[in-house]
Amino acid sequence: MVAQEFTVDLNKPLVFQVGHLGEAYQEWVHQPIVSKEGPRFFANDLLEFLTRTVWWAVPVIWLPVVGWCLTKSIQMGNTPLQLALMVVTGIFLWTLIEYTLHRFLFHIKTESYWGNTVHYLLHGCHHKHPMDGLRLVFPPAATAILCLPLIATPSTTPALFGGGLFGYVMYDCTHYYLHHGQPSNDPAKNLKRYHLNHHFRIQNKGFGITSSLWDSVFGTLPPTKSSSQSS
């Protein structure tokens, strides 16, 4: 008797299916299905609703929080120059966080049932259905849970957190645009090519979204087509 290999039924809610793939999950999740209509995640309508987010919800919800952080810093006596330095530092730190999360968490190798399930929810779904427009940005409820401890903690530099949060907003909006926008000029055109290369050609390279800075620093720049062909 030979056990049949598990097959995912794309016509049924996916989240609680993918864990059964075991070791085959990594190969399955990195074979993208290019369709603007995303799959259903959960049978429960409320859980399904919470997984879907329109891109403009990110700036609408979080830019006022950024403004509040900057106002708080001004009230604490920080000068405009100090404010600008903290915001720029926060944005810079976010680019490193963006790269680190994408490389080491979102692309972690899993094979257990719950490992596959959590990975699919975090990032695997995006690689399987990269053009799903309602699952390209991070759900605000999840972001709020992660940010609440930082917002609630007394700090002398709320503008630093505000700068990081602004970097996140730029990241999520940029990410959506790279998938659904049609840039005609660089650097946006080149950045779109760079990111889609990560999805459709070399998925273990090119982890930067808003820039390739940290890929250059840590040696994860994808090879060009010409260099890969010559080798």
Coordinates of N, CA and C in Angstrom, one line a residue:
M1 N 0.9 -1.2 0.0 CA 0.0 0.0 0.0 C 0.9 1.2 0.0
V2 N 0.6 2.2 -0.9 CA 1.4 3.4 -1.0 C 0.4 4.6 -0.8
A3 N 0.7 5.4 0.2 CA -0.2 6.6 0.5 C -0.1 7.5 -0.6
Q4 N -1.3 8.0 -1.0 CA -1.4 9.0 -2.0 C -0.9 10.4 -1.6
E5 N -0.2 11.1 -2.5 CA 0.3 12.4 -2.1 C -0.8 13.4 -2.0
F6 N -0.8 14.2 -1.0 CA -1.9 15.2 -0.7 C -1.9 16.2 -1.8
T7 N -3.1 16.5 -2.2 CA -3.3 17.5 -3.3 C -4.2 18.7 -2.8
V8 N -3.8 19.9 -2.9 CA -4.6 21.0 -2.5 C -5.8 21.3 -3.5
D9 N -7.0 21.4 -2.9 CA -8.2 21.8 -3.8 C -8.3 23.3 -3.8
L10 N -8.0 23.9 -4.9 CA -8.1 25.4 -5.0 C -9.5 25.9 -4.9
N11 N -10.5 25.1 -5.0 CA -11.9 25.5 -4.9 C -12.4 25.5 -3.5
K12 N -11.6 25.1 -2.5 CA -12.0 25.1 -1.1 C -11.0 26.1 -0.4
P13 N -11.5 26.5 0.8 CA -10.6 27.4 1.6 C -9.2 26.8 1.8
L14 N -8.2 27.6 1.6 CA -6.8 27.0 1.5 C -6.0 26.9 2.8
V15 N -6.3 27.8 3.7 CA -5.4 27.9 4.9 C -5.2 26.6 5.6
F16 N -6.2 25.9 5.9 CA -6.1 24.6 6.7 C -5.8 23.4 5.8
Q17 N -5.6 23.6 4.5 CA -5.2 22.6 3.6 C -3.7 22.5 3.5
V18 N -3.0 23.6 3.3 CA -1.6 23.7 2.9 C -0.7 23.0 3.9
G19 N -1.1 22.9 5.2 CA -0.2 22.3 6.1 C 0.0 20.8 5.8
H20 N -1.0 20.2 5.2 CA -0.9 18.8 4.9 C 0.1 18.4 3.8
L21 N 0.6 19.5 3.1 CA 1.6 19.2 2.0 C 2.9 18.7 2.6
G22 N 3.2 19.0 3.8 CA 4.5 18.6 4.4 C 5.7 19.1 3.7
E23 N 6.6 18.3 3.3 CA 7.8 18.7 2.6 C 7.5 19.2 1.2
A24 N 6.4 18.9 0.7 CA 6.1 19.3 -0.7 C 5.6 20.8 -0.7
Y25 N 5.3 21.3 0.5 CA 4.8 22.7 0.5 C 5.7 23.7 -0.1
Q26 N 7.0 23.6 0.1 CA 7.9 24.7 -0.4 C 7.9 24.7 -1.9
E27 N 7.8 23.5 -2.6 CA 7.8 23.5 -4.0 C 6.4 24.0 -4.5
W28 N 5.3 23.6 -3.8 CA 4.0 24.1 -4.2 C 3.8 25.6 -4.1
V29 N 4.3 26.1 -3.0 CA 4.0 27.6 -2.8 C 4.8 28.5 -3.7
H30 N 5.9 28.0 -4.2 CA 6.7 28.8 -5.1 C 6.4 28.5 -6.6
Q31 N 5.3 28.0 -6.9 CA 4.8 27.9 -8.2 C 3.6 28.8 -8.4
P32 N 3.8 30.1 -8.8 CA 2.8 31.1 -8.7 C 1.6 30.8 -9.7
I33 N 0.5 31.2 -9.2 CA -0.7 31.2 -10.1 C -1.1 32.7 -10.3
V34 N -0.9 33.1 -11.6 CA -1.1 34.5 -11.9 C -2.5 34.8 -12.2
S35 N -3.3 35.3 -11.2 CA -4.7 35.6 -11.4 C -5.0 36.7 -10.4
K36 N -5.8 37.7 -10.9 CA -6.1 38.9 -10.1 C -7.2 38.5 -9.0
E37 N -7.9 37.4 -9.2 CA -8.8 36.9 -8.3 C -8.2 36.0 -7.3
G38 N -8.1 36.4 -6.0 CA -7.4 35.6 -5.0 C -8.3 34.4 -4.5
P39 N -7.7 33.5 -3.9 CA -8.4 32.3 -3.4 C -9.1 32.6 -2.1
R40 N -10.0 31.8 -1.7 CA -10.6 31.9 -0.4 C -9.7 31.3 0.7
F41 N -9.5 31.9 1.8 CA -8.6 31.4 2.9 C -9.4 30.6 3.9
F42 N -10.5 31.2 4.4 CA -11.3 30.6 5.5 C -12.7 30.3 5.1
A43 N -13.3 29.3 5.7 CA -14.8 29.1 5.5 C -15.6 30.1 6.3
N44 N -15.0 30.6 7.4 CA -15.7 31.6 8.2 C -15.6 33.0 7.6
D45 N -16.7 33.6 7.4 CA -16.8 34.9 6.7 C -16.0 36.0 7.4
L46 N -16.0 36.1 8.7 CA -15.3 37.1 9.5 C -13.8 37.0 9.3
L47 N -13.3 35.7 9.5 CA -11.9 35.5 9.3 C -11.5 35.8 7.8
E48 N -12.3 35.5 6.9 CA -12.0 35.8 5.5 C -11.9 37.3 5.3
F49 N -12.9 38.0 5.8 CA -12.9 39.5 5.7 C -11.6 40.1 6.2
L50 N -11.1 39.6 7.4 CA -9.9 40.2 8.0 C -8.7 39.9 7.2
T51 N -8.7 39.0 6.3 CA -7.5 38.8 5.4 C -7.4 39.7 4.2
R52 N -8.5 40.4 3.9 CA -8.6 41.2 2.7 C -8.5 42.7 3.0
T53 N -7.6 43.4 2.4 CA -7.3 44.8 2.7 C -7.1 45.6 1.4
V54 N -7.8 46.7 1.2 CA -7.5 47.5 0.1 C -6.3 48.3 0.4
W55 N -5.5 48.6 -0.6 CA -4.2 49.2 -0.4 C -4.3 50.6 0.3
W56 N -5.3 51.4 -0.1 CA -5.4 52.8 0.4 C -5.7 52.8 1.9
A57 N -6.1 51.7 2.5 CA -6.4 51.7 3.9 C -5.1 51.9 4.7
V58 N -4.0 51.5 4.2 CA -2.7 51.7 4.9 C -2.3 53.1 5.1
P59 N -2.3 54.0 4.1 CA -2.0 55.4 4.4 C -3.1 56.1 5.1
V60 N -4.4 55.8 4.9 CA -5.5 56.4 5.5 C -5.4 56.2 7.0
I61 N -5.1 55.0 7.4 CA -5.1 54.6 8.9 C -3.8 55.0 9.6
W62 N -2.6 54.9 8.9 CA -1.4 55.0 9.6 C -0.7 56.4 9.5
L63 N -1.0 57.1 8.4 CA -0.4 58.5 8.3 C -0.8 59.4 9.4
P64 N -2.1 59.4 9.9 CA -2.4 60.2 11.0 C -1.6 59.8 12.3
V65 N -1.3 58.5 12.4 CA -0.5 58.1 13.6 C 0.9 58.6 13.5
V66 N 1.4 58.6 12.2 CA 2.7 59.3 12.0 C 2.7 60.7 12.4
G67 N 1.6 61.4 12.0 CA 1.5 62.8 12.4 C 1.4 63.0 13.9
W68 N 0.7 62.1 14.6 CA 0.6 62.2 16.0 C 2.0 62.1 16.7
C69 N 2.8 61.1 16.1 CA 4.1 60.9 16.7 C 5.0 62.1 16.5
L70 N 4.9 62.8 15.3 CA 5.7 64.0 15.1 C 5.3 65.1 16.0
T71 N 4.0 65.3 16.2 CA 3.4 66.3 17.0 C 3.9 66.1 18.5
K72 N 3.9 64.8 18.9 CA 4.3 64.5 20.3 C 5.8 64.9 20.5
S73 N 6.6 64.6 19.5 CA 8.0 65.0 19.5 C 8.2 66.5 19.6
I74 N 7.5 67.2 18.9 CA 7.6 68.7 18.9 C 7.2 69.2 20.3
Q75 N 6.1 68.6 20.9 CA 5.7 69.0 22.2 C 6.7 68.7 23.3
M76 N 7.6 67.7 23.0 CA 8.6 67.4 23.9 C 9.8 68.3 23.8
G77 N 9.8 69.2 22.9 CA 10.9 70.2 22.8 C 11.9 69.9 21.7
N78 N 11.7 68.9 20.9 CA 12.7 68.6 19.8 C 12.6 69.7 18.7
T79 N 13.8 70.1 18.2 CA 13.9 71.1 17.2 C 13.5 70.4 15.8
P80 N 13.2 71.3 14.8 CA 12.9 70.7 13.5 C 14.0 69.9 12.9
L81 N 15.3 70.2 13.2 CA 16.4 69.4 12.7 C 16.5 68.1 13.4
Q82 N 16.3 68.1 14.7 CA 16.2 66.8 15.5 C 15.1 65.9 15.0
L83 N 13.9 66.6 14.7 CA 12.8 65.9 14.2 C 13.1 65.2 12.9
A84 N 13.7 66.0 12.0 CA 14.0 65.5 10.6 C 15.0 64.3 10.7
L85 N 16.0 64.4 11.6 CA 17.0 63.3 11.8 C 16.4 62.1 12.3
M86 N 15.4 62.2 13.3 CA 14.8 61.0 13.8 C 13.9 60.4 12.8
V87 N 13.2 61.2 12.0 CA 12.3 60.6 10.9 C 13.2 59.8 9.9
V88 N 14.2 60.5 9.4 CA 15.1 59.8 8.4 C 15.7 58.6 9.0
T89 N 16.2 58.6 10.3 CA 16.7 57.4 10.9 C 15.7 56.3 11.0
G90 N 14.5 56.7 11.3 CA 13.4 55.7 11.4 C 13.1 55.0 10.1
I91 N 13.1 55.8 9.0 CA 12.9 55.3 7.7 C 14.0 54.3 7.3
F92 N 15.2 54.8 7.6 CA 16.4 53.9 7.3 C 16.4 52.6 8.0
L93 N 16.0 52.7 9.3 CA 15.9 51.4 10.1 C 14.8 50.5 9.6
W94 N 13.7 51.1 9.1 CA 12.6 50.3 8.5 C 13.1 49.5 7.3
T95 N 13.9 50.1 6.5 CA 14.4 49.4 5.3 C 15.2 48.2 5.7
L96 N 15.9 48.2 6.8 CA 16.6 47.1 7.3 C 15.7 46.0 7.9
I97 N 14.7 46.5 8.6 CA 13.6 45.6 9.1 C 12.9 44.9 8.0
E98 N 12.6 45.7 7.0 CA 11.9 45.1 5.8 C 12.7 44.0 5.2
Y99 N 13.9 44.2 5.0 CA 14.8 43.2 4.3 C 14.9 42.0 5.3
T100 N 15.2 42.2 6.6 CA 15.4 41.1 7.5 C 14.1 40.2 7.6
L101 N 13.0 40.9 7.7 CA 11.7 40.1 7.8 C 11.5 39.3 6.6
H102 N 11.7 39.9 5.4 CA 11.5 39.2 4.1 C 12.4 38.1 3.9
R103 N 13.7 38.3 4.3 CA 14.6 37.2 4.0 C 14.6 36.1 5.0
F104 N 14.5 36.4 6.3 CA 14.7 35.4 7.4 C 13.4 34.9 8.0
L105 N 12.3 35.6 7.9 CA 11.0 35.1 8.4 C 10.1 34.7 7.3
F106 N 9.9 35.6 6.3 CA 8.9 35.3 5.2 C 9.4 34.2 4.3
H107 N 10.7 33.9 4.3 CA 11.2 32.9 3.4 C 11.8 31.7 4.2
I108 N 11.4 31.6 5.4 CA 11.8 30.5 6.3 C 11.3 29.1 5.7
K109 N 12.1 28.1 5.8 CA 11.7 26.8 5.2 C 10.9 26.1 6.3
T110 N 9.7 25.6 5.9 CA 8.8 24.9 6.8 C 8.4 23.6 6.1
E111 N 8.0 22.6 7.0 CA 7.4 21.4 6.5 C 6.4 20.8 7.4
S112 N 6.3 21.3 8.7 CA 5.3 20.8 9.6 C 3.9 21.4 9.2
Y113 N 2.9 20.8 9.8 CA 1.5 21.2 9.4 C 1.4 22.7 9.8
W114 N 1.6 23.0 11.1 CA 1.4 24.4 11.6 C 2.5 25.4 11.0
G115 N 3.7 24.9 10.8 CA 4.7 25.7 10.2 C 4.3 26.2 8.8
N116 N 3.8 25.2 8.0 CA 3.3 25.5 6.6 C 2.1 26.5 6.7
T117 N 1.2 26.2 7.6 CA 0.0 27.0 7.7 C 0.3 28.5 8.1
V118 N 1.2 28.7 9.1 CA 1.6 30.0 9.5 C 2.4 30.7 8.4
H119 N 3.3 30.0 7.7 CA 4.1 30.6 6.6 C 3.1 31.0 5.5
Y120 N 2.1 30.2 5.2 CA 1.2 30.6 4.1 C 0.5 31.9 4.4
L121 N 0.1 32.0 5.7 CA -0.7 33.2 6.1 C 0.3 34.4 6.0
L122 N 1.5 34.3 6.4 CA 2.5 35.4 6.5 C 2.9 35.8 5.1
H123 N 3.3 34.9 4.3 CA 3.9 35.3 3.0 C 3.7 34.3 1.9
G124 N 3.5 33.0 2.2 CA 3.4 32.0 1.2 C 2.2 32.3 0.2
C125 N 1.1 32.8 0.8 CA 0.0 33.2 -0.1 C 0.3 34.2 -1.1
H126 N 1.2 35.1 -0.8 CA 1.6 36.1 -1.7 C 2.5 35.6 -2.9
H127 N 3.3 34.6 -2.6 CA 4.1 34.0 -3.6 C 3.2 33.0 -4.5
K128 N 2.2 32.4 -3.9 CA 1.3 31.5 -4.6 C 0.4 32.3 -5.5
H129 N -0.1 33.4 -5.0 CA -1.0 34.3 -5.8 C -0.5 35.7 -5.8
P130 N 0.6 36.0 -6.5 CA 1.2 37.3 -6.4 C 0.4 38.5 -6.9
M131 N -0.7 38.3 -7.7 CA -1.5 39.4 -8.2 C -2.8 39.6 -7.4
D132 N -2.9 38.9 -6.3 CA -4.1 39.1 -5.5 C -4.1 40.5 -4.8
G133 N -4.8 41.4 -5.4 CA -4.8 42.8 -5.0 C -5.3 43.1 -3.6
L134 N -6.0 42.2 -3.0 CA -6.5 42.4 -1.6 C -5.7 41.8 -0.5
R135 N -4.6 41.1 -0.9 CA -3.7 40.5 0.1 C -2.3 40.9 -0.2
L136 N -2.1 42.2 -0.7 CA -0.7 42.7 -0.9 C -0.2 43.5 0.2
V137 N -1.1 44.1 0.9 CA -0.7 45.0 2.1 C -1.0 44.2 3.4
F138 N -0.4 44.6 4.5 CA -0.5 43.9 5.7 C -1.9 44.4 6.4
P139 N -2.7 43.5 6.8 CA -4.0 43.9 7.4 C -3.8 44.8 8.6
P140 N -4.5 45.9 8.7 CA -4.3 46.9 9.7 C -4.5 46.4 11.1
A141 N -5.4 45.4 11.3 CA -5.6 44.8 12.6 C -4.3 44.2 13.1
A142 N -3.6 43.4 12.2 CA -2.4 42.8 12.6 C -1.3 43.8 12.9
T143 N -1.2 44.9 12.1 CA -0.2 45.9 12.3 C -0.5 46.6 13.6
A144 N -1.7 46.9 14.0 CA -2.0 47.5 15.2 C -1.6 46.7 16.4
I145 N -1.7 45.4 16.3 CA -1.3 44.5 17.4 C 0.2 44.6 17.6
L146 N 0.9 44.7 16.5 CA 2.4 44.8 16.6 C 2.9 46.1 17.1
C147 N 2.1 47.2 16.7 CA 2.6 48.6 17.0 C 2.1 49.1 18.3
L148 N 1.1 48.5 18.9 CA 0.5 49.0 20.1 C 1.5 49.1 21.3
P149 N 2.3 48.0 21.5 CA 3.3 48.1 22.6 C 4.2 49.3 22.4
L150 N 4.6 49.6 21.2 CA 5.6 50.7 20.9 C 4.9 52.0 21.1
I151 N 3.7 52.1 20.7 CA 2.9 53.4 20.8 C 2.7 53.7 22.3
A152 N 2.3 52.7 23.0 CA 1.9 52.9 24.4 C 3.1 53.1 25.3
T153 N 4.3 52.7 24.9 CA 5.5 52.8 25.7 C 6.0 54.3 25.7
P154 N 6.2 54.9 26.9 CA 6.7 56.3 27.0 C 8.1 56.4 26.3
S155 N 8.3 57.4 25.5 CA 9.5 57.5 24.8 C 9.8 59.0 24.6
T156 N 11.1 59.3 24.6 CA 11.5 60.7 24.3 C 11.7 60.9 22.8
T157 N 11.6 59.9 22.0 CA 11.8 60.0 20.6 C 10.6 59.4 19.8
P158 N 9.4 59.8 20.0 CA 8.3 59.2 19.2 C 8.4 59.4 17.7
A159 N 9.2 60.5 17.3 CA 9.4 60.7 15.9 C 10.2 59.6 15.3
L160 N 11.1 59.0 16.0 CA 11.8 57.8 15.5 C 10.9 56.7 15.1
F161 N 9.9 56.4 16.0 CA 8.9 55.4 15.7 C 8.0 55.9 14.5
G162 N 7.7 57.2 14.5 CA 6.9 57.7 13.4 C 7.6 57.6 12.1
G163 N 8.9 57.8 12.1 CA 9.7 57.7 10.8 C 9.7 56.2 10.4
G164 N 9.8 55.3 11.3 CA 9.7 53.9 10.9 C 8.4 53.5 10.4
L165 N 7.3 54.0 11.0 CA 6.0 53.7 10.6 C 5.7 54.3 9.2
F166 N 6.3 55.5 9.0 CA 6.2 56.1 7.6 C 6.9 55.3 6.6
G167 N 8.1 54.7 7.0 CA 8.8 53.8 6.1 C 7.9 52.6 5.7
Y168 N 7.2 52.1 6.7 CA 6.3 50.9 6.5 C 5.2 51.3 5.5
V169 N 4.6 52.5 5.7 CA 3.6 52.9 4.8 C 4.1 53.0 3.3
M170 N 5.3 53.6 3.2 CA 5.9 53.7 1.9 C 6.1 52.3 1.3
Y171 N 6.6 51.4 2.1 CA 6.9 50.0 1.7 C 5.6 49.3 1.2
D172 N 4.5 49.4 2.0 CA 3.3 48.7 1.5 C 2.7 49.3 0.3
C173 N 2.7 50.6 0.2 CA 2.2 51.3 -1.0 C 3.1 51.0 -2.2
T174 N 4.4 51.0 -2.0 CA 5.3 50.7 -3.1 C 5.1 49.3 -3.6
H175 N 5.0 48.3 -2.6 CA 4.8 46.9 -2.9 C 3.5 46.7 -3.8
Y176 N 2.4 47.4 -3.4 CA 1.2 47.3 -4.2 C 1.4 47.8 -5.6
Y177 N 2.1 49.0 -5.7 CA 2.3 49.6 -7.0 C 3.2 48.7 -7.9
L178 N 4.2 48.1 -7.3 CA 5.1 47.2 -8.1 C 4.3 46.1 -8.8
H179 N 3.3 45.6 -8.1 CA 2.5 44.5 -8.7 C 1.4 45.0 -9.7
H180 N 0.8 46.1 -9.4 CA -0.4 46.5 -10.1 C -0.2 47.8 -10.9
G181 N 0.9 48.6 -10.7 CA 1.1 49.8 -11.4 C 1.9 49.5 -12.7
Q182 N 1.9 50.5 -13.6 CA 2.6 50.3 -14.9 C 3.6 51.5 -15.0
P183 N 4.7 51.5 -14.3 CA 5.7 52.6 -14.4 C 6.3 52.6 -15.7
S184 N 6.5 53.8 -16.2 CA 7.2 54.0 -17.6 C 8.6 54.5 -17.5
N185 N 9.0 55.0 -16.3 CA 10.3 55.6 -16.1 C 11.0 55.0 -14.9
D186 N 12.3 55.0 -15.0 CA 13.1 54.6 -13.8 C 13.1 55.7 -12.8
P187 N 13.2 55.4 -11.4 CA 13.6 54.1 -10.9 C 12.5 53.1 -10.7
A188 N 11.2 53.6 -10.8 CA 10.1 52.7 -10.5 C 10.0 51.6 -11.5
K189 N 10.4 51.8 -12.8 CA 10.3 50.7 -13.8 C 11.3 49.6 -13.4
N190 N 12.5 50.1 -13.1 CA 13.6 49.1 -12.7 C 13.3 48.4 -11.4
L191 N 12.6 49.1 -10.5 CA 12.3 48.4 -9.2 C 11.2 47.4 -9.4
K192 N 10.2 47.7 -10.3 CA 9.2 46.7 -10.6 C 9.8 45.4 -11.2
R193 N 10.7 45.6 -12.2 CA 11.4 44.5 -12.8 C 12.2 43.7 -11.7
Y194 N 12.8 44.4 -10.8 CA 13.6 43.8 -9.8 C 12.8 42.9 -8.9
H195 N 11.6 43.4 -8.5 CA 10.7 42.7 -7.6 C 10.0 41.5 -8.3
L196 N 9.6 41.7 -9.5 CA 8.9 40.6 -10.2 C 10.0 39.5 -10.5
N197 N 11.2 39.9 -10.7 CA 12.3 38.9 -10.8 C 12.3 38.0 -9.6
H198 N 12.1 38.6 -8.4 CA 12.1 37.8 -7.2 C 10.9 36.8 -7.2
H199 N 9.8 37.2 -7.7 CA 8.6 36.3 -7.7 C 8.7 35.2 -8.8
F200 N 9.2 35.5 -10.0 CA 9.1 34.6 -11.1 C 10.4 34.0 -11.6
R201 N 11.5 34.5 -11.1 CA 12.8 33.9 -11.6 C 13.7 33.4 -10.6
I202 N 14.1 34.2 -9.6 CA 15.0 33.7 -8.5 C 14.4 34.2 -7.2
Q203 N 13.7 33.2 -6.6 CA 12.9 33.6 -5.4 C 13.7 33.6 -4.1
N204 N 15.0 33.2 -4.2 CA 15.8 33.2 -3.0 C 16.9 34.3 -3.0
K205 N 16.6 35.3 -3.9 CA 17.4 36.5 -4.0 C 16.5 37.7 -4.1
G206 N 17.0 38.9 -4.0 CA 16.2 40.1 -4.2 C 15.1 40.3 -3.2
F207 N 15.5 40.4 -1.9 CA 14.6 40.5 -0.8 C 14.1 42.0 -0.5
G208 N 14.8 43.0 -1.1 CA 14.4 44.3 -0.9 C 13.2 44.7 -1.7
I209 N 12.3 45.5 -1.1 CA 11.1 45.9 -1.8 C 11.2 47.4 -2.3
T210 N 11.5 48.3 -1.3 CA 11.6 49.7 -1.7 C 13.0 50.0 -2.3
S211 N 14.0 49.2 -2.1 CA 15.3 49.4 -2.7 C 16.1 48.1 -2.7
S212 N 17.2 48.1 -3.4 CA 18.1 46.9 -3.4 C 19.3 47.1 -2.5
L213 N 19.2 48.2 -1.6 CA 20.3 48.5 -0.8 C 20.9 47.4 0.0
W214 N 20.0 46.7 0.8 CA 20.5 45.7 1.7 C 20.8 44.4 1.0
D215 N 20.2 44.2 -0.2 CA 20.6 43.0 -1.0 C 22.1 43.2 -1.4
S216 N 22.4 44.5 -1.7 CA 23.8 44.8 -2.1 C 24.8 44.6 -0.9
V217 N 24.3 45.0 0.3 CA 25.2 44.9 1.5 C 25.4 43.5 1.9
F218 N 24.4 42.6 1.8 CA 24.4 41.3 2.3 C 24.6 40.2 1.2
G219 N 24.8 40.6 0.0 CA 25.2 39.7 -1.0 C 24.0 38.9 -1.6
T220 N 22.8 39.4 -1.6 CA 21.7 38.7 -2.1 C 21.1 39.3 -3.3
L221 N 21.9 40.1 -4.0 CA 21.5 40.6 -5.3 C 21.3 39.5 -6.3
P222 N 20.2 39.4 -7.0 CA 20.0 38.4 -8.0 C 21.0 38.6 -9.2
P223 N 21.5 37.6 -9.9 CA 22.3 37.8 -11.1 C 21.5 38.3 -12.2
T224 N 22.1 39.0 -13.1 CA 21.4 39.5 -14.3 C 21.2 38.3 -15.2
K225 N 20.3 38.5 -16.1 CA 20.0 37.4 -17.1 C 21.2 37.0 -17.9
S226 N 22.0 38.1 -18.3 CA 23.2 37.8 -19.1 C 24.2 37.0 -18.4
S227 N 24.4 37.4 -17.1 CA 25.5 36.7 -16.3 C 25.1 35.3 -16.0
S228 N 23.7 35.0 -15.7 CA 23.3 33.7 -15.4 C 23.3 32.8 -16.6
Q229 N 23.1 33.4 -17.8 CA 23.1 32.6 -19.1 C 24.6 32.2 -19.4
S230 N 25.5 33.1 -19.2 CA 26.9 32.9 -19.5 C 27.5 31.8 -18.6
S231 N 27.0 31.8 -17.3 CA 27.5 30.8 -16.4 C 26.9 29.4 -16.6

